PDB file of C-alpha atoms in Angstrom:
ATOM      1  CA  MET A   1     296.601 -48.626 159.414  1.00  0.00           C
ATOM      2  CA  ASP A   2     299.658 -46.703 158.204  1.00  0.00           C
ATOM      3  CA  GLY A   3     298.813 -44.069 160.800  1.00  0.00           C
ATOM      4  CA  ASN A   4     298.627 -46.753 163.476  1.00  0.00           C
ATOM      5  CA  LYS A   5     302.058 -48.028 162.454  1.00  0.00           C
ATOM      6  CA  ARG A   6     303.366 -44.496 162.966  1.00  0.00           C
ATOM      7  CA  TRP A   7     301.650 -44.372 166.382  1.00  0.00           C
ATOM      8  CA  VAL A   8     303.260 -47.647 167.441  1.00  0.00           C
ATOM      9  CA  SER A   9     306.728 -46.610 166.263  1.00  0.00           C
ATOM     10  CA  GLY A  10     306.479 -43.043 167.547  1.00  0.00           C
ATOM     11  CA  ASP A  11     307.176 -41.661 164.062  1.00  0.00           C
ATOM     12  CA  LEU A  12     304.099 -39.427 164.082  1.00  0.00           C
ATOM     13  CA  ARG A  13     303.301 -37.008 161.286  1.00  0.00           C
ATOM     14  CA  HIS A  14     300.359 -35.246 162.969  1.00  0.00           C
ATOM     15  CA  PRO A  15     298.757 -34.627 159.557  1.00  0.00           C
ATOM     16  CA  ASP A  16     295.978 -32.136 158.958  1.00  0.00           C
ATOM     17  CA  ARG A  17     296.415 -30.303 162.270  1.00  0.00           C
ATOM     18  CA  ASP A  18     297.144 -26.695 161.388  1.00  0.00           C
ATOM     19  CA  PRO A  19     295.264 -23.460 160.624  1.00  0.00           C
ATOM     20  CA  ASN A  20     295.405 -24.153 156.866  1.00  0.00           C
ATOM     21  CA  ARG A  21     293.596 -27.464 157.360  1.00  0.00           C
ATOM     22  CA  ARG A  22     291.081 -25.793 159.667  1.00  0.00           C
ATOM     23  CA  GLN A  23     290.285 -23.275 156.921  1.00  0.00           C
ATOM     24  CA  LEU A  24     290.078 -26.006 154.280  1.00  0.00           C
ATOM     25  CA  VAL A  25     287.470 -28.035 156.189  1.00  0.00           C
ATOM     26  CA  ALA A  26     285.595 -25.079 157.717  1.00  0.00           C
ATOM     27  CA  GLN A  27     282.860 -25.115 155.069  1.00  0.00           C
ATOM     28  CA  GLU A  28     282.746 -28.801 154.129  1.00  0.00           C
ATOM     29  CA  GLN A  29     284.061 -32.137 155.338  1.00  0.00           C
ATOM     30  CA  GLU A  30     284.886 -35.389 153.562  1.00  0.00           C
ATOM     31  CA  PRO A  31     286.300 -37.795 156.168  1.00  0.00           C
ATOM     32  CA  PHE A  32     287.805 -40.987 154.776  1.00  0.00           C
ATOM     33  CA  GLY A  33     286.560 -43.071 157.694  1.00  0.00           C
ATOM     34  CA  SER A  34     284.081 -43.435 160.516  1.00  0.00           C
ATOM     35  CA  ILE A  35     285.236 -44.913 163.811  1.00  0.00           C
ATOM     36  CA  LEU A  36     282.961 -46.307 166.495  1.00  0.00           C
ATOM     37  CA  SER A  37     285.110 -46.753 169.567  1.00  0.00           C
ATOM     38  CA  CYS A  38     284.901 -46.817 173.326  1.00  0.00           C
ATOM     39  CA  ILE A  39     284.786 -43.761 175.578  1.00  0.00           C
ATOM     40  CA  ASP A  40     288.003 -44.926 177.248  1.00  0.00           C
ATOM     41  CA  SER A  41     290.390 -41.989 177.646  1.00  0.00           C
ATOM     42  CA  ARG A  42     293.308 -44.152 176.530  1.00  0.00           C
ATOM     43  CA  VAL A  43     291.789 -44.877 173.112  1.00  0.00           C
ATOM     44  CA  PRO A  44     291.478 -41.619 171.102  1.00  0.00           C
ATOM     45  CA  PRO A  45     291.066 -42.712 167.461  1.00  0.00           C
ATOM     46  CA  GLU A  46     292.501 -39.516 165.976  1.00  0.00           C
ATOM     47  CA  LEU A  47     295.756 -40.096 167.857  1.00  0.00           C
ATOM     48  CA  LEU A  48     296.172 -43.845 167.514  1.00  0.00           C
ATOM     49  CA  PHE A  49     295.595 -43.612 163.752  1.00  0.00           C
ATOM     50  CA  ASP A  50     297.729 -40.418 163.503  1.00  0.00           C
ATOM     51  CA  THR A  51     295.004 -38.470 161.699  1.00  0.00           C
ATOM     52  CA  GLY A  52     293.882 -34.878 161.823  1.00  0.00           C
ATOM     53  CA  LEU A  53     291.056 -32.418 161.536  1.00  0.00           C
ATOM     54  CA  GLY A  54     288.375 -33.508 159.094  1.00  0.00           C
ATOM     55  CA  ASP A  55     289.845 -36.985 158.541  1.00  0.00           C
ATOM     56  CA  LEU A  56     287.455 -39.083 160.656  1.00  0.00           C
ATOM     57  CA  TYR A  57     283.911 -39.169 161.921  1.00  0.00           C
ATOM     58  CA  VAL A  58     284.270 -40.445 165.489  1.00  0.00           C
ATOM     59  CA  MET A  59     281.520 -41.874 167.689  1.00  0.00           C
ATOM     60  CA  ARG A  60     282.411 -43.068 171.180  1.00  0.00           C
ATOM     61  CA  THR A  61     280.217 -45.077 173.517  1.00  0.00           C
ATOM     62  CA  GLY A  62     280.928 -47.310 176.494  1.00  0.00           C
ATOM     63  CA  GLY A  63     282.035 -50.669 175.087  1.00  0.00           C
ATOM     64  CA  GLU A  64     280.992 -49.624 171.572  1.00  0.00           C
ATOM     65  CA  ALA A  65     277.374 -50.073 172.687  1.00  0.00           C
ATOM     66  CA  VAL A  66     274.934 -49.184 169.937  1.00  0.00           C
ATOM     67  CA  GLY A  67     271.335 -48.083 169.708  1.00  0.00           C
ATOM     68  CA  PRO A  68     269.350 -46.103 167.131  1.00  0.00           C
ATOM     69  CA  VAL A  69     271.081 -42.738 167.678  1.00  0.00           C
ATOM     70  CA  VAL A  70     274.557 -44.277 167.596  1.00  0.00           C
ATOM     71  CA  THR A  71     273.728 -46.392 164.548  1.00  0.00           C
ATOM     72  CA  GLY A  72     272.377 -43.303 162.817  1.00  0.00           C
ATOM     73  CA  SER A  73     275.575 -41.458 163.641  1.00  0.00           C
ATOM     74  CA  VAL A  74     277.643 -44.304 162.179  1.00  0.00           C
ATOM     75  CA  GLU A  75     275.459 -44.314 159.046  1.00  0.00           C
ATOM     76  CA  TYR A  76     275.861 -40.561 158.547  1.00  0.00           C
ATOM     77  CA  GLY A  77     279.211 -40.544 156.733  1.00  0.00           C
ATOM     78  CA  PRO A  78     278.602 -43.433 154.327  1.00  0.00           C
ATOM     79  CA  MET A  79     275.036 -42.378 153.575  1.00  0.00           C
ATOM     80  CA  THR A  80     275.564 -38.623 153.164  1.00  0.00           C
ATOM     81  CA  SER A  81     279.073 -38.213 151.806  1.00  0.00           C
ATOM     82  CA  GLY A  82     280.176 -41.651 150.653  1.00  0.00           C
ATOM     83  CA  THR A  83     282.652 -42.285 153.469  1.00  0.00           C
ATOM     84  CA  PRO A  84     284.092 -45.660 152.403  1.00  0.00           C
ATOM     85  CA  LEU A  85     285.149 -47.088 155.771  1.00  0.00           C
ATOM     86  CA  ILE A  86     283.620 -47.848 159.155  1.00  0.00           C
ATOM     87  CA  VAL A  87     285.846 -49.238 161.892  1.00  0.00           C
ATOM     88  CA  VAL A  88     284.374 -50.682 165.077  1.00  0.00           C
ATOM     89  CA  LEU A  89     287.283 -50.390 167.484  1.00  0.00           C
ATOM     90  CA  GLY A  90     287.346 -52.315 170.734  1.00  0.00           C
ATOM     91  CA  HIS A  91     290.277 -52.388 173.103  1.00  0.00           C
ATOM     92  CA  GLN A  92     292.181 -54.274 175.740  1.00  0.00           C
ATOM     93  CA  ARG A  93     291.048 -53.996 179.362  1.00  0.00           C
ATOM     94  CA  CYS A  94     287.756 -52.238 178.570  1.00  0.00           C
ATOM     95  CA  GLY A  95     286.143 -51.033 181.802  1.00  0.00           C
ATOM     96  CA  ALA A  96     282.630 -50.894 180.315  1.00  0.00           C
ATOM     97  CA  VAL A  97     282.862 -54.470 179.094  1.00  0.00           C
ATOM     98  CA  LYS A  98     284.293 -55.621 182.424  1.00  0.00           C
ATOM     99  CA  ALA A  99     281.469 -53.931 184.335  1.00  0.00           C
ATOM    100  CA  ALA A 100     278.848 -55.491 182.055  1.00  0.00           C
ATOM    101  CA  TYR A 101     280.490 -58.903 182.289  1.00  0.00           C
ATOM    102  CA  GLU A 102     280.549 -58.786 186.093  1.00  0.00           C
ATOM    103  CA  SER A 103     276.969 -57.492 186.198  1.00  0.00           C
ATOM    104  CA  PHE A 104     275.676 -60.433 184.162  1.00  0.00           C
ATOM    105  CA  ARG A 105     277.894 -62.984 185.883  1.00  0.00           C
ATOM    106  CA  ASP A 106     276.852 -61.831 189.350  1.00  0.00           C
ATOM    107  CA  GLY A 107     273.215 -61.077 188.488  1.00  0.00           C
ATOM    108  CA  LYS A 108     273.512 -57.503 189.757  1.00  0.00           C
ATOM    109  CA  PRO A 109     272.273 -54.699 187.478  1.00  0.00           C
ATOM    110  CA  LEU A 110     274.513 -51.678 187.084  1.00  0.00           C
ATOM    111  CA  PRO A 111     273.264 -48.361 188.517  1.00  0.00           C
ATOM    112  CA  GLY A 112     271.452 -45.721 186.476  1.00  0.00           C
ATOM    113  CA  ASN A 113     271.886 -45.673 182.731  1.00  0.00           C
ATOM    114  CA  LEU A 114     275.016 -47.805 182.982  1.00  0.00           C
ATOM    115  CA  ASP A 115     272.649 -50.761 182.885  1.00  0.00           C
ATOM    116  CA  ALA A 116     271.561 -49.705 179.370  1.00  0.00           C
ATOM    117  CA  ILE A 117     275.182 -50.098 178.260  1.00  0.00           C
ATOM    118  CA  ALA A 118     275.337 -53.535 179.856  1.00  0.00           C
ATOM    119  CA  LYS A 119     272.099 -54.608 178.165  1.00  0.00           C
ATOM    120  CA  ALA A 120     273.487 -53.522 174.784  1.00  0.00           C
ATOM    121  CA  LEU A 121     276.533 -55.728 175.458  1.00  0.00           C
ATOM    122  CA  ARG A 122     274.488 -58.825 176.394  1.00  0.00           C
ATOM    123  CA  PRO A 123     274.993 -60.642 173.057  1.00  0.00           C
ATOM    124  CA  ALA A 124     278.768 -60.302 173.464  1.00  0.00           C
ATOM    125  CA  TYR A 125     278.522 -61.659 176.996  1.00  0.00           C
ATOM    126  CA  ASP A 126     276.505 -64.648 175.785  1.00  0.00           C
ATOM    127  CA  GLN A 127     279.067 -65.336 173.063  1.00  0.00           C
ATOM    128  CA  ALA A 128     281.972 -65.022 175.506  1.00  0.00           C
ATOM    129  CA  VAL A 129     280.340 -67.501 177.888  1.00  0.00           C
ATOM    130  CA  LYS A 130     279.947 -69.989 175.011  1.00  0.00           C
ATOM    131  CA  GLU A 131     283.541 -69.490 173.820  1.00  0.00           C
ATOM    132  CA  GLY A 132     285.162 -69.574 177.248  1.00  0.00           C
ATOM    133  CA  GLY A 133     288.855 -68.778 177.305  1.00  0.00           C
ATOM    134  CA  ALA A 134     291.465 -67.700 179.817  1.00  0.00           C
ATOM    135  CA  ASP A 135     290.194 -64.117 180.038  1.00  0.00           C
ATOM    136  CA  PRO A 136     286.420 -63.913 179.546  1.00  0.00           C
ATOM    137  CA  VAL A 137     286.398 -60.095 179.617  1.00  0.00           C
ATOM    138  CA  GLU A 138     288.848 -59.927 176.695  1.00  0.00           C
ATOM    139  CA  THR A 139     286.812 -62.599 174.899  1.00  0.00           C
ATOM    140  CA  MET A 140     283.709 -60.466 175.448  1.00  0.00           C
ATOM    141  CA  SER A 141     285.474 -57.315 174.226  1.00  0.00           C
ATOM    142  CA  ARG A 142     286.475 -59.024 170.986  1.00  0.00           C
ATOM    143  CA  ALA A 143     283.011 -60.536 170.594  1.00  0.00           C
ATOM    144  CA  GLN A 144     281.441 -57.089 170.989  1.00  0.00           C
ATOM    145  CA  VAL A 145     283.578 -55.734 168.146  1.00  0.00           C
ATOM    146  CA  THR A 146     282.847 -58.646 165.841  1.00  0.00           C
ATOM    147  CA  LEU A 147     279.108 -58.663 166.547  1.00  0.00           C
ATOM    148  CA  THR A 148     278.741 -54.895 166.159  1.00  0.00           C
ATOM    149  CA  ALA A 149     280.689 -54.858 162.886  1.00  0.00           C
ATOM    150  CA  ALA A 150     278.563 -57.751 161.560  1.00  0.00           C
ATOM    151  CA  ASP A 151     275.355 -55.943 162.584  1.00  0.00           C
ATOM    152  CA  LEU A 152     276.469 -52.779 160.787  1.00  0.00           C
ATOM    153  CA  ARG A 153     277.546 -54.765 157.723  1.00  0.00           C
ATOM    154  CA  SER A 154     274.074 -56.299 157.501  1.00  0.00           C
ATOM    155  CA  ASN A 155     272.196 -53.091 158.408  1.00  0.00           C
ATOM    156  CA  GLN A 156     269.415 -52.439 155.866  1.00  0.00           C
ATOM    157  CA  ASP A 157     270.904 -49.111 154.813  1.00  0.00           C
ATOM    158  CA  LEU A 158     274.597 -50.024 154.899  1.00  0.00           C
ATOM    159  CA  ALA A 159     274.383 -53.560 153.464  1.00  0.00           C
ATOM    160  CA  PRO A 160     273.766 -52.347 149.881  1.00  0.00           C
ATOM    161  CA  LEU A 161     276.885 -50.147 150.096  1.00  0.00           C
ATOM    162  CA  VAL A 162     278.901 -53.094 151.415  1.00  0.00           C
ATOM    163  CA  ALA A 163     277.524 -55.366 148.668  1.00  0.00           C
ATOM    164  CA  LYS A 164     278.561 -53.006 145.886  1.00  0.00           C
ATOM    165  CA  GLY A 165     282.012 -52.527 147.415  1.00  0.00           C
ATOM    166  CA  SER A 166     281.732 -48.828 148.219  1.00  0.00           C
ATOM    167  CA  LEU A 167     281.840 -49.426 151.991  1.00  0.00           C
ATOM    168  CA  ALA A 168     283.963 -51.653 154.203  1.00  0.00           C
ATOM    169  CA  VAL A 169     282.930 -52.319 157.800  1.00  0.00           C
ATOM    170  CA  VAL A 170     285.927 -53.507 159.790  1.00  0.00           C
ATOM    171  CA  GLY A 171     286.100 -54.849 163.321  1.00  0.00           C
ATOM    172  CA  ALA A 172     289.405 -54.030 165.034  1.00  0.00           C
ATOM    173  CA  TYR A 173     291.007 -54.335 168.445  1.00  0.00           C
ATOM    174  CA  TYR A 174     293.473 -51.942 170.084  1.00  0.00           C
ATOM    175  CA  SER A 175     296.217 -53.104 172.424  1.00  0.00           C
ATOM    176  CA  LEU A 176     296.807 -50.680 175.263  1.00  0.00           C
ATOM    177  CA  ASP A 177     300.163 -52.378 175.868  1.00  0.00           C
ATOM    178  CA  THR A 178     301.614 -52.044 172.362  1.00  0.00           C
ATOM    179  CA  GLY A 179     299.498 -49.342 170.703  1.00  0.00           C
ATOM    180  CA  ALA A 180     298.830 -51.667 167.766  1.00  0.00           C
ATOM    181  CA  VAL A 181     295.451 -52.131 166.113  1.00  0.00           C
ATOM    182  CA  GLU A 182     294.610 -55.672 165.020  1.00  0.00           C
ATOM    183  CA  VAL A 183     291.929 -56.236 162.367  1.00  0.00           C
ATOM    184  CA  LEU A 184     289.453 -58.874 163.549  1.00  0.00           C
ATOM    185  CA  SER A 185     286.908 -58.933 160.721  1.00  0.00           C
ATOM    186  CA  GLY A 186     285.797 -57.315 157.505  1.00  0.00           C
ATOM    187  CA  ALA A 187     289.167 -56.308 156.052  1.00  0.00           C
ATOM    188  CA  PRO A 188     288.558 -54.978 152.527  1.00  0.00           C
TER     189      PRO A 188
END
């Protein structure tokens, strides 16, 4: 979060981004966090948290949609090297969430494999419909973050790490307008 404060203020340090760091992590990595975020080009976790090479495991899917391969990728850091933090990072004006929302609302499946993303976001849609609100797409985006973080927190392999306090699973939301990350759930 300190890195995000630097991002918001423009006082960037660009840590761990030089040939010395590249040499240091060439043989082994020990990232301090894993980030599951959206594919959106405006939401690069390494930049908005002002981190560098070897600092984060980053997985990106449309709308933070998960399935077995993505979940396995998220599990990798905590289960193999003791990475103590997972952040599920949603964001403002998510195109994948908007497309899924409109698909469900209008009863029109998305083309190709885009429909698989929409289907993975169905629980967030259902929650957003129940909650209502002025902007149902933003409600759905936040619901997707919260639900995904809760699912990871209760995952059979990650839950024991969470229970003993060696892993935090945080749901967070990025504002495209301000650059700030807001923690929604699971703050350690």
